[in-house]
Coordinates of C-alpha atoms and ligand atoms in Angstrom, one line a residue:
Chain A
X19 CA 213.7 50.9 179.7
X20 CA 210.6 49.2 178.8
X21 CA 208.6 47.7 181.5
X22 CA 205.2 45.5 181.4
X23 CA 203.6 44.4 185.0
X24 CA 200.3 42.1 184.8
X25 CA 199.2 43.7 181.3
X26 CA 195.7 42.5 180.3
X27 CA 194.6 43.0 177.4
X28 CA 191.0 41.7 176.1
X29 CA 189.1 42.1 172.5
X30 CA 185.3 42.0 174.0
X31 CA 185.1 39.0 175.7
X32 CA 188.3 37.3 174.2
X33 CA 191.1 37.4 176.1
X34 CA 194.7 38.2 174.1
X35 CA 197.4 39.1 176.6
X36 CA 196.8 37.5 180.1
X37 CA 198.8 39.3 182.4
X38 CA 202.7 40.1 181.1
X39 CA 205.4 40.7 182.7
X40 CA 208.0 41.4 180.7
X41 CA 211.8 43.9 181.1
X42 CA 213.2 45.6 178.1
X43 CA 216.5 47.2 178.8
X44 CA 218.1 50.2 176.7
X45 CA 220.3 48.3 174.2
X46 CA 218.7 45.4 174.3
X47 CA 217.6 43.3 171.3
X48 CA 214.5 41.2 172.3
X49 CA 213.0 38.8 169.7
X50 CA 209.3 37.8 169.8
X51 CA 208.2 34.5 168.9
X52 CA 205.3 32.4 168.9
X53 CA 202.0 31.1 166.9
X54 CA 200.0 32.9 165.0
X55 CA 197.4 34.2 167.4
X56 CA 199.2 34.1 170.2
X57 CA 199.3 37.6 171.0
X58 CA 202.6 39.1 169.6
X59 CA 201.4 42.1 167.4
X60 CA 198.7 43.3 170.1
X61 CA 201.9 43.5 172.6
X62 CA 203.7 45.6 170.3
X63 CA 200.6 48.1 169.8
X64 CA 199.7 48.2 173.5
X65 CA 203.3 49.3 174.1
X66 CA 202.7 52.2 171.9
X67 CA 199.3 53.1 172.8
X68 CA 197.7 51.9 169.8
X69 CA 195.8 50.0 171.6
X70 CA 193.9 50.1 175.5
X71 CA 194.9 47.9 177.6
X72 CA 192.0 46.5 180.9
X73 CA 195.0 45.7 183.3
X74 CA 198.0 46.3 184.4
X75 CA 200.5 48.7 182.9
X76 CA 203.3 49.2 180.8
X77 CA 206.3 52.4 181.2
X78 CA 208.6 53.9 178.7
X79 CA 210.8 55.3 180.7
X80 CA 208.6 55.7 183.8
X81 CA 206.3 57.0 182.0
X82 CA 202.6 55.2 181.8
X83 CA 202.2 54.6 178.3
X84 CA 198.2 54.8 179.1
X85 CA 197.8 57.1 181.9
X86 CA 195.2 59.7 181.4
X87 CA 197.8 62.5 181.4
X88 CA 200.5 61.1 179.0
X89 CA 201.1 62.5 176.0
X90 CA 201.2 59.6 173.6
X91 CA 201.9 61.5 170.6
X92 CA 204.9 62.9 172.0
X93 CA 205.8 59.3 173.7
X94 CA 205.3 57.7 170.2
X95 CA 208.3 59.8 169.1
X96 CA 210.7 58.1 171.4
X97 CA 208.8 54.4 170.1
X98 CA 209.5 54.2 166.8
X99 CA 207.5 51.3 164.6
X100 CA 207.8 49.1 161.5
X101 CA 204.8 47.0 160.4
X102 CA 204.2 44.0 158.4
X103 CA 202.4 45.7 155.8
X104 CA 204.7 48.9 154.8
X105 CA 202.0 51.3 154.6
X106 CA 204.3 54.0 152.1
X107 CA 202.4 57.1 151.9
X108 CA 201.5 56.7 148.1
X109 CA 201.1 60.2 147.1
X110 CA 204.6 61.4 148.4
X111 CA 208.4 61.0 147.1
X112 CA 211.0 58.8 149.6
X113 CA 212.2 61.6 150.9
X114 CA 209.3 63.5 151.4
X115 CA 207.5 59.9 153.2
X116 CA 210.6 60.6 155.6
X117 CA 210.6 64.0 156.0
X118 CA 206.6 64.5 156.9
X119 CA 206.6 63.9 160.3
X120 CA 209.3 65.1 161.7
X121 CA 208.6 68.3 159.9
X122 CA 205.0 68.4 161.3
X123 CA 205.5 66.3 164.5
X124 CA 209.0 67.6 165.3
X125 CA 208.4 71.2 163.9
X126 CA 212.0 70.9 162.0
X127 CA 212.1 73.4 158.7
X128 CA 211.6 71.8 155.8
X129 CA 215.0 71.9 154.9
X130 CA 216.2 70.5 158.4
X131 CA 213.4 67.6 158.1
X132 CA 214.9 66.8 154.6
X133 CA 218.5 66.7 155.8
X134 CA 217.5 64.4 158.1
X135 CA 215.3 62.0 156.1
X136 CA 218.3 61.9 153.7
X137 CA 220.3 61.4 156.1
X138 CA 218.2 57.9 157.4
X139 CA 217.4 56.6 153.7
X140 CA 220.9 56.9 153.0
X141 CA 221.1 55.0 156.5
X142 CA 219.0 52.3 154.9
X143 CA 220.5 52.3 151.4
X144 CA 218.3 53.9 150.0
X145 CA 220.1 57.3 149.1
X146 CA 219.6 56.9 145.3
X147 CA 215.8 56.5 145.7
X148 CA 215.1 59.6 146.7
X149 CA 212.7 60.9 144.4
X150 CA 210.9 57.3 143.7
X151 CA 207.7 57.1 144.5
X152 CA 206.7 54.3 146.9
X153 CA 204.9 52.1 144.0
X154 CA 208.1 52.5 141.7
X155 CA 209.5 50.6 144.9
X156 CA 210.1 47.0 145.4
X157 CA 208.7 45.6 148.5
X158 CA 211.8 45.3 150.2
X159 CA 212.9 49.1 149.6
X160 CA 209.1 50.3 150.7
X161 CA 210.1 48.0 153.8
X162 CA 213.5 50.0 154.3
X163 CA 212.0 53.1 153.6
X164 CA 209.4 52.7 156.5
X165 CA 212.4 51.8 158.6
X166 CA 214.0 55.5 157.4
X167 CA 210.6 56.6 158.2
X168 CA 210.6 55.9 161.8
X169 CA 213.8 56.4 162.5
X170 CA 213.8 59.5 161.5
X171 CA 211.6 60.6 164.6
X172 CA 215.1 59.6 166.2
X173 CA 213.2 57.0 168.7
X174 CA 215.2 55.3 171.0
X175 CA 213.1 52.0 170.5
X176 CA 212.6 50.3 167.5
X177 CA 209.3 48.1 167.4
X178 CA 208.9 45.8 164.5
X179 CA 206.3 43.7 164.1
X180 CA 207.0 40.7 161.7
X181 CA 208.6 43.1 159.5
X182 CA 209.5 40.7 156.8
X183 CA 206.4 38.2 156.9
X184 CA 205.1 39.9 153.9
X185 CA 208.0 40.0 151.3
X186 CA 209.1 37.5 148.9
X187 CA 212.0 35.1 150.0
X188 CA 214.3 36.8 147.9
X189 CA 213.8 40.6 149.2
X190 CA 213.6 39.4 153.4
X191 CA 217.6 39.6 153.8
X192 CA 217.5 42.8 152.6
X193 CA 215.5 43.7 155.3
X194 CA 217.0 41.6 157.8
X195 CA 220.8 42.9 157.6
X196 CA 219.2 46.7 157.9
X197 CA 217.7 45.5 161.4
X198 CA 221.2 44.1 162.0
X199 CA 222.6 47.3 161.1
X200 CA 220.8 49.1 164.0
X201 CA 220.8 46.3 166.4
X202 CA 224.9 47.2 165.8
X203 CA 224.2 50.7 166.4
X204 CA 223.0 50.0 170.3
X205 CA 219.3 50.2 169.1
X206 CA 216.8 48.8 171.7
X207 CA 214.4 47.0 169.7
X208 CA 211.2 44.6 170.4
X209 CA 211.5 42.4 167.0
X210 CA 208.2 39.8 166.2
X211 CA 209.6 37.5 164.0
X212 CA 209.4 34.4 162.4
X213 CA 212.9 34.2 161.3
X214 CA 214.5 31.9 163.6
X215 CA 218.3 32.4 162.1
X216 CA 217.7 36.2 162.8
X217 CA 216.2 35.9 166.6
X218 CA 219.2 33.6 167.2
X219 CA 221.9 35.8 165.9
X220 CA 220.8 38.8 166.4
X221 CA 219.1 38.7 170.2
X222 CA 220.1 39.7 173.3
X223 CA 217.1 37.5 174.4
X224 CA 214.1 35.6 172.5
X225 CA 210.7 35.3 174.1
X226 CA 208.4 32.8 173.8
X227 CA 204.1 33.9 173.5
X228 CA 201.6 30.8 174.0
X229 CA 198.1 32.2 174.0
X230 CA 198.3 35.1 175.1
X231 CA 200.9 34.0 178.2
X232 CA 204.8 34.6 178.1
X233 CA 205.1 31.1 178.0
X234 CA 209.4 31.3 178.2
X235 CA 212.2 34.4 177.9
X236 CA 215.9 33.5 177.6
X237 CA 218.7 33.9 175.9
X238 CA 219.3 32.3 172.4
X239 CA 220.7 29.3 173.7
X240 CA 218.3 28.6 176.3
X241 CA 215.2 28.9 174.1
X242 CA 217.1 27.2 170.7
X243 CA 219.2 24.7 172.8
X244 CA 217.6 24.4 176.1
X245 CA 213.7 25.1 176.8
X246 CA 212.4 24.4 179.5
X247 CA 208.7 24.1 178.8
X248 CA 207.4 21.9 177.1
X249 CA 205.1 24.3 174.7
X250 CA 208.5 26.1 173.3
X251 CA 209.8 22.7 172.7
X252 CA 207.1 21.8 170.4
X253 CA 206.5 24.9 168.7
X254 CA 210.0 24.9 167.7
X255 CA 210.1 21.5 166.8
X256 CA 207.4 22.4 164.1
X257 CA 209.3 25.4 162.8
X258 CA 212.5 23.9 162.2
Chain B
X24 CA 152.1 99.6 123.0
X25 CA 155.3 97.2 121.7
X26 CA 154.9 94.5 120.1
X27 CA 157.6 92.0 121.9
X28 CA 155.9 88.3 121.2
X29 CA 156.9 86.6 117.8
X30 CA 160.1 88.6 117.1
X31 CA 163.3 86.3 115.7
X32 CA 166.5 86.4 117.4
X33 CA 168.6 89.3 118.0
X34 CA 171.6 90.1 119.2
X35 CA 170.6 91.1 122.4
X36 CA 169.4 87.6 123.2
X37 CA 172.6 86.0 122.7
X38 CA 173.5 88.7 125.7
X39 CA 170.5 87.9 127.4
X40 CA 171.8 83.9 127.5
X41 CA 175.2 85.2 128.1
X42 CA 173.6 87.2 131.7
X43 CA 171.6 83.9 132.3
X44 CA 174.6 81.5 131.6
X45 CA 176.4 83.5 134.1
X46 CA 173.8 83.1 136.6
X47 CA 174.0 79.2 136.1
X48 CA 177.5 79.1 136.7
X49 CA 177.4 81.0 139.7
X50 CA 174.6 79.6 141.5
X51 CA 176.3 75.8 140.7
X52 CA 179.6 77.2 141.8
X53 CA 178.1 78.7 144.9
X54 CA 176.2 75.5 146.0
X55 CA 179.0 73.3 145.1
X56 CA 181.7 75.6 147.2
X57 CA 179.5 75.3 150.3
X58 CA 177.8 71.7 149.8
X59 CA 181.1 70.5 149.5
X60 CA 182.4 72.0 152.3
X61 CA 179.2 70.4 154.5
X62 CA 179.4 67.2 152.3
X63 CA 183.3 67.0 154.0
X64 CA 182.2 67.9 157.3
X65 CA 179.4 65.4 157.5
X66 CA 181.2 62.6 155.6
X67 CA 183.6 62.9 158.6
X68 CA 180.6 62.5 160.9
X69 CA 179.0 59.5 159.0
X70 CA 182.5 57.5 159.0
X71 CA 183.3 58.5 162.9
X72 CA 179.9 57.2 162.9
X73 CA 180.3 57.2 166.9
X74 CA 177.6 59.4 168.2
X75 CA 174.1 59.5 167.2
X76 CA 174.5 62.6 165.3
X77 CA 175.9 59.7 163.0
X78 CA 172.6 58.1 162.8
X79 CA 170.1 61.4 162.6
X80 CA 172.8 63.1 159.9
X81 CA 172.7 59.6 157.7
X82 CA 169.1 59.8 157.6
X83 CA 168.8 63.2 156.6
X84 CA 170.9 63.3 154.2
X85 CA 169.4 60.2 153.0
X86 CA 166.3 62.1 152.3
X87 CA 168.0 64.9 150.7
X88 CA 169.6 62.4 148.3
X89 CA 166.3 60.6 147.6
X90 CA 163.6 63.2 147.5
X91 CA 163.5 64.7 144.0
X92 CA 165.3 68.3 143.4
X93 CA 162.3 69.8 141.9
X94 CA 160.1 68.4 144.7
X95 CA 162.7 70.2 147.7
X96 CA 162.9 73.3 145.6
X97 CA 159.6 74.2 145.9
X98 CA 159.0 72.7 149.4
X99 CA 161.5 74.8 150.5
X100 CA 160.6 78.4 148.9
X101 CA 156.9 77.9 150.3
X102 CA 158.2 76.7 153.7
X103 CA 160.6 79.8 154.7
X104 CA 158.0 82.6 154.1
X105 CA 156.2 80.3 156.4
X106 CA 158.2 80.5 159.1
X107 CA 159.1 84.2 158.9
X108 CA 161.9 84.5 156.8
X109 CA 161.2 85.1 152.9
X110 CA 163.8 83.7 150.4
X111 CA 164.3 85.1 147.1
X112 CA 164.5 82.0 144.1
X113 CA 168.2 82.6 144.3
X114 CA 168.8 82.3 147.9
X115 CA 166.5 79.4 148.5
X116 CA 168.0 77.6 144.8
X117 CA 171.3 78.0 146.4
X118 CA 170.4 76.6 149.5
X119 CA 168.8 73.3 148.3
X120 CA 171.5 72.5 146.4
X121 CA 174.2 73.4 148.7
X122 CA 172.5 70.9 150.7
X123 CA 171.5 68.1 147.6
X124 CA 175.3 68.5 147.0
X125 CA 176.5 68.0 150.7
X126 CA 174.4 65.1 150.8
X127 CA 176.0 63.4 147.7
X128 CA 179.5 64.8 148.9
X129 CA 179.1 63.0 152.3
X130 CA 179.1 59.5 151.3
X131 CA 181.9 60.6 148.7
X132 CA 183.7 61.8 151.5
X133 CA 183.6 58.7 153.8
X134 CA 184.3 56.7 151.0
X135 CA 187.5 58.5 150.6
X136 CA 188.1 58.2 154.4
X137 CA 187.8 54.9 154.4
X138 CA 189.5 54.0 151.1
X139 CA 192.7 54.9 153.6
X140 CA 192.6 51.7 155.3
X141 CA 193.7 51.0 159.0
X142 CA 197.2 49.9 158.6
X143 CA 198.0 52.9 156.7
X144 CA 196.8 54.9 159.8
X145 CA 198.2 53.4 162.4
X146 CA 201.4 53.7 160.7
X147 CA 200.9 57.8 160.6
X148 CA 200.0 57.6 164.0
X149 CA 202.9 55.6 165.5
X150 CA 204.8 58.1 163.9
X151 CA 203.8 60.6 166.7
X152 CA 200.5 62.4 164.4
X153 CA 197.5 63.4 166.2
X154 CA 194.3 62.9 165.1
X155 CA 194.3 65.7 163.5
X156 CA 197.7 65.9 161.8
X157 CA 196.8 62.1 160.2
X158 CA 193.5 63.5 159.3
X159 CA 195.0 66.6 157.4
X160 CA 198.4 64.9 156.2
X161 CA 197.8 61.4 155.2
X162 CA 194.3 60.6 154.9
X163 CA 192.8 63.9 153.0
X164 CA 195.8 63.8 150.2
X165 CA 195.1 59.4 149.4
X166 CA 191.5 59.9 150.1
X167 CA 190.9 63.1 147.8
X168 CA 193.1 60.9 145.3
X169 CA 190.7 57.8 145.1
X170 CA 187.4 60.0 145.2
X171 CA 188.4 62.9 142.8
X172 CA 186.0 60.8 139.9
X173 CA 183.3 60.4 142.2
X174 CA 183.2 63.9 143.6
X175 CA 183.6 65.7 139.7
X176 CA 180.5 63.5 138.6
X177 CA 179.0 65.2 141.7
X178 CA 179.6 68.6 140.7
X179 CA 178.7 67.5 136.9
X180 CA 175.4 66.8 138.1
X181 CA 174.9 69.5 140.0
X182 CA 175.1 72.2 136.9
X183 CA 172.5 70.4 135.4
X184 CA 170.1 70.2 138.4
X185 CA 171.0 73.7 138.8
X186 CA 168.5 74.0 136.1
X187 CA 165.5 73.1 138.0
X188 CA 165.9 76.5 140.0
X189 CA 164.0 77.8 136.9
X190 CA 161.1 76.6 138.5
X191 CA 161.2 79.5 141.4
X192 CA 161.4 81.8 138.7
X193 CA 165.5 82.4 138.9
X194 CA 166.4 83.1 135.3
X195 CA 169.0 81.2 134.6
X196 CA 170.0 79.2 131.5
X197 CA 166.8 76.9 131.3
X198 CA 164.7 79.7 132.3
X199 CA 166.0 82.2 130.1
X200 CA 165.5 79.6 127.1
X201 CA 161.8 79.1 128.5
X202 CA 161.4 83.1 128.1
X203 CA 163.2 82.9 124.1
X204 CA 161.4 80.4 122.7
X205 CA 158.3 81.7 124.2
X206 CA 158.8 85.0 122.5
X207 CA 160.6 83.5 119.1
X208 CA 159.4 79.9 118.5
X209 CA 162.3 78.9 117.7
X210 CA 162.7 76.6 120.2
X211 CA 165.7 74.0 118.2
X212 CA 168.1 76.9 118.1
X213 CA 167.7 78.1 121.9
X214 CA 168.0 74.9 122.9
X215 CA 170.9 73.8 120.6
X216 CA 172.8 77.3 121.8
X217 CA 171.9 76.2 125.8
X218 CA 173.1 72.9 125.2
X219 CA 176.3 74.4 124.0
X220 CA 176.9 76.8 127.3
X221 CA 176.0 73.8 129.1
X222 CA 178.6 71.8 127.7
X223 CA 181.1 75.0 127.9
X224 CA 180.6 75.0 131.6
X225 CA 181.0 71.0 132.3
X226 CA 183.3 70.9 129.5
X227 CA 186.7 72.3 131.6
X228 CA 185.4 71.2 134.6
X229 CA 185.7 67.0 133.6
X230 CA 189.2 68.3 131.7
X231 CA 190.9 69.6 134.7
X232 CA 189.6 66.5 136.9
X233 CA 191.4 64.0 134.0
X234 CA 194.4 65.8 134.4
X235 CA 194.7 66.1 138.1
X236 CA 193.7 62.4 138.0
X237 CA 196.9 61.7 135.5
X238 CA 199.0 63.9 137.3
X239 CA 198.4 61.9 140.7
X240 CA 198.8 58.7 138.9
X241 CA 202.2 58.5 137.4
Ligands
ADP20 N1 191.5 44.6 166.3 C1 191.1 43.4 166.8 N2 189.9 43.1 167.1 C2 189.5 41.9 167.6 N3 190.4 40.9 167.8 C3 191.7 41.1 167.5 C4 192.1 42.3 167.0 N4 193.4 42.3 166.8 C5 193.8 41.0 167.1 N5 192.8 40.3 167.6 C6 192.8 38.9 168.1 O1 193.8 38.8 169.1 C7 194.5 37.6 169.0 C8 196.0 37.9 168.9 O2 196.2 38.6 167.7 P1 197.7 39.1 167.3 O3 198.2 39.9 168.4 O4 197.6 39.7 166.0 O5 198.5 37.7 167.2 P2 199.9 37.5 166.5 O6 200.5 38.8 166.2 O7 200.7 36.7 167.6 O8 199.6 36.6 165.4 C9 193.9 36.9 167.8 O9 193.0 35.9 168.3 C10 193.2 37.9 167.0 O10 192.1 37.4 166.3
MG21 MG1 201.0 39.5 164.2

């Protein structure tokens, strides 16, 4: 279980989280939503310790993701994360992009590490691909392949954070029915999106960031059929 | 008494450049090994850029990057008898340029660092790499990529300014030319036959750069 109590979270003087509260259970499926600005990728790195937080705190498990003594490289294992931007290591293969870490981070043989990054891109569809290079890649697959990438730490979260934003229209559901796919599986997952159809079908709950506050958190059909504040109502007036 | 000035070439010379050619390369080879080594270290330190070491390193190495060769060359020689510990031309050459080289290497080096951008990091690190494991795994294999031109123009310079060691009396290539056309006076043919082990020594190293460049590419 996740769990966020009064997290704070300032850039210099400008504040970006203002105290969040905020449950994650194991198997859940929460989507993100909100502006631009509002806050949504800094609350996906602050729950893996990419970034300090001033206030409050945030477990994994009962374990304080920025407590002096936790081991966050070990703690990122469990977390794993998919960005807007794919960020494919360039200079290696598929498989080897998906065997690296757990060969260095996990300390599997090489063999072992490529069984299992096999094992994940074939997960992904991507079992034919495994000696492309990332820029012989579409976007799509590079986006798939990142997925393969982190679940191949075997985490038992999935963060992704606007995963599609950055594809063309045409490569997104591609995307989206492999985040189905492990949503299926029992995956908890933390998803910042901006595909509506997706955070209804697919959540468990949606939540709802207004500068920097969790301005609503529901289920699908009280945020899409029945907010209750008056900021959700308008933002998803304009998106629709 | 032999008479040894105005004698044409022999064939002894040609060994004589072959000795001094030798020299060259390993003096360049030395300095480059070890500046790049330093030019690494303190590239890191520039693009950490956190402590004031940071701020005292850039300006150093600004100097050595500024100041003319020649001009630290001598400097350098006089200054270590000086303080107690006398160099020979090869050790002091070796040093200045080991540390001309790590001076050009270092903003190479954070160049490369920083050609790896944020995202790309972030990404190795959510994936449970330390510091250190990023560093080693993701950032030194893209960043070498995107600075192997910069750093082989480095080292192409370098064998040529390894030429101005001549002026500590090391006899290397320029140096040994100095001493045949002195003797010979036939200064076209020394040069043109210098030029040539120049160009032999640069030659492979520009070749093997192109290829690892293509290599990487495809
Ligand atoms: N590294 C950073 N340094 C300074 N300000 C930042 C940084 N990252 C994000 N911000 C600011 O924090 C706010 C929230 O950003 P972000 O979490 O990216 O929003 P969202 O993902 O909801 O679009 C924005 O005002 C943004 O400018
Ligand atoms: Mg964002």
């Amino acid at each position: 279980m996740i769990k966020i109590r009064g997290l704070k979270k300032r850039f210099g003087t400008n504040e970006v989280l203002k105290g969040i509260d905020l449950d994650v259970k194991k198997g859940e499926v929460l989507s993100v939503i909100g502006a631009s600005g509002s806050g949504k990728s800094t609350l996906l790195y602050c729950i893996n310790g990419l970034e300090p937080i001033q206030d409050g705190y945030i477990e994994v498990d009962d374990t304080r993701v920025h407590d002096r003594n936790t081991n966050v490289n070990l703690l990122r294992q469990k977390l794993g994360m998919v960005f807007q931007q794919w960020n494919s290591f360039p200079h290696l293969t598929a498989l080897e992009n998906v065997a690296l870490a757990p060969r260095i981070v996990r300390k599997k043989s090489k063999r072992e590490a490529q069984e299992i990054a096999k094992k994940q891109l074939s997960h992904v569809g991507l079992g034919d691909k495994l000696d492309a290079y990332p820029n012989s890649l579409s976007g799509g697959q590079q986006q798939r392949l990142a997925i393969a990438r982190a679940l191949a730490m075997e985490p038992e979260y999935m963060l992704f954070d606007e995963a599609t934003s950055a594809l063309d229209p045409e490569l997104v559901g591609e995307v989206l029915d492999t985040m189905r796919l492990l949503a299926d599986e029992g995956m908890t997952m933390i998803c910042v999106t901006h595909e509506m159809g997706f955070a209804k079908d697919v959540s468990d709950r949606v939540a709802y960031f207004h500068q920097g506050i969790l301005e609503e958190v529901g289920p699908p059909s009280q945020i899409f059929g029945n907010p209750t504040s008056e900021h959700t109502k308008k933002f998803l007036s304009k998106t629709r | 008494m032999e008479q040894v000035f105005f004698t044409g070439l022999q064939w002894s010379d040609a060994w004589f450049l072959v000795e001094a050619a030798q020299k060259s390369l390993w003096i360049s080879v030395l300095s480059i090994s070890v500046g790049t080594v330093l030019g690494i270290i303190f590239g890191w330190v520039l693009h950490e850029g956190r402590w004031i070491a940071a701020g005292t390193l850039g300006t150093v190495l600004d100097a050595f990057r500024s100041i003319p060769l020649i001009i630290q060359l001598v400097l350098f020689f006089n200054f270590f008898p000086i303080i107690g510990f006398p160099l020979d031309p090869f050790q002091a050459g070796t040093i200045v340029l080991a540390l001309y080289t790590s001076a050009l290497v270092a903003n190479v080096a954070r160049g490369g660092i920083e050609s790896v951008g944020e995202p790309m990091q972030r990404a190795a690190r959510s994936l449970g790499m330390s510091y250190w494991q990023n560093l080693r795994h993701v950032v030194w294999p893209i960043g070498l990529r995107s600075v192997l031109p910069s750093w082989i123009g480095v080292v192409l310079g370098v064998v040529k300014d390894s030429a101005l060691v001549s002026v500590l009396g090391y006899v290397e290539l320029l140096r040994a030319s100095q001493i045949l056309i002195t003797r010979t006076q036939e200064p076209f043919a020394i040069l043109a036959i210098v030029g040539v082990f120049y160009f032999l020594i640069s030659f492979p190293i520009g070749r093997i750069g192109k290829r690892l460049e293509g290599k990487w590419s495809s």
